């Protein structure tokens, strides 16, 4: 006989960084709905985004499926709005508000337009008001686009295709070769979603460091040149380290802004042997446009490479643990760590350092475990930071 569902009551802590959030969880139907509402709020630039994100995050951490409203008793972060949506889904299988959002012209257009690399909510909203709905509308609108947006439009299809772990590893090999060539002894580490165990991602994130402090200075331009000389970069924008200048003369960093040497780039990843079947739309495009090019690749020739977004960050060894923690994510987990540090511990956490306002000093750490300990938090491994 089926076990009778018992009234599952779980209590969870209020900060996502106090909870274990695995990648696979039991409430995807509910969290998917709440994440649509978070997106909808983001698109109209209202405060609802973080509220919905926190609510979804709580449900991701539950060890069981929510089957009735009693299951929600004692859970933090579930406001009246979230509860109403959850109730509707439990009763009717779907939420009218979520369905309406998914079908609305604004949501669909904003999703498509913000899907362009280099286009944020503000720009997308302006374009939407002007009647643009698709990347193709933007391309034909005659708007002046910056270099990032031009690359975003050019490689739109590739960049909106998930990056697989195998592709991330292939890029890792290339970055490793580049880094070793320009600075022997330097190390690279895969961070971001892949470090949390995600099977796919929207980009690939790497941290680069060298065990001898100072050796890493000026590394990024050399790595970028090495890659460019081999035709491996379709786009790159490199920012030099500005951490020291920003902190000079002040006791602590002015904010949580990241000031590492970093590069936002688009790699050209060769896919040996990959044919048109890799792009299901390839055949159609080939019929439709005889001599045009898509994403820089001539239709009709073999489809043998893919554009992939890659983030590279160079960190001094002494800041490595903070950078690793800061770039592993998830984004909500990071935001909650900083909120916890500030509100509960009177500390300020960034991807560079942890400052204790009471002791008026920086707290050192050589691994993530030490940072959690400084913060008075139980260590949460990367695969359980999927908040
Ligand atoms: P996918 O790439 O979509 O698979 O997810 P992801 O978790 O890897 O997201 P993303 O690559 O956007 O970011 C990875 C981590 O880096 C997240 O925790 C972000 O908060 C963090 N991150 C992204 N941009 C910045 C930045 O400018 N500064 C700092 N300090 N962290 C950032
Ligand atoms: Mn990522
Ligand atoms: Mn990234």
XYZ file of N, CA and C and ligand atoms in Angstrom, residues 192-193 202-203 205, ligand 2:
16
model
N 32.203 28.987 -10.616
C 30.836 29.180 -11.097
C 29.987 27.929 -10.937
N 28.971 27.847 -11.777
C 27.998 26.761 -11.684
C 28.611 25.368 -11.830
N 25.608 28.879 -18.501
C 25.462 29.891 -19.544
C 26.834 30.390 -19.975
N 27.852 30.107 -19.139
C 29.222 30.472 -19.470
C 30.166 29.535 -18.723
N 33.461 29.791 -16.003
C 34.163 30.732 -15.124
C 35.462 30.118 -14.619
Mn 28.910 30.767 -14.867
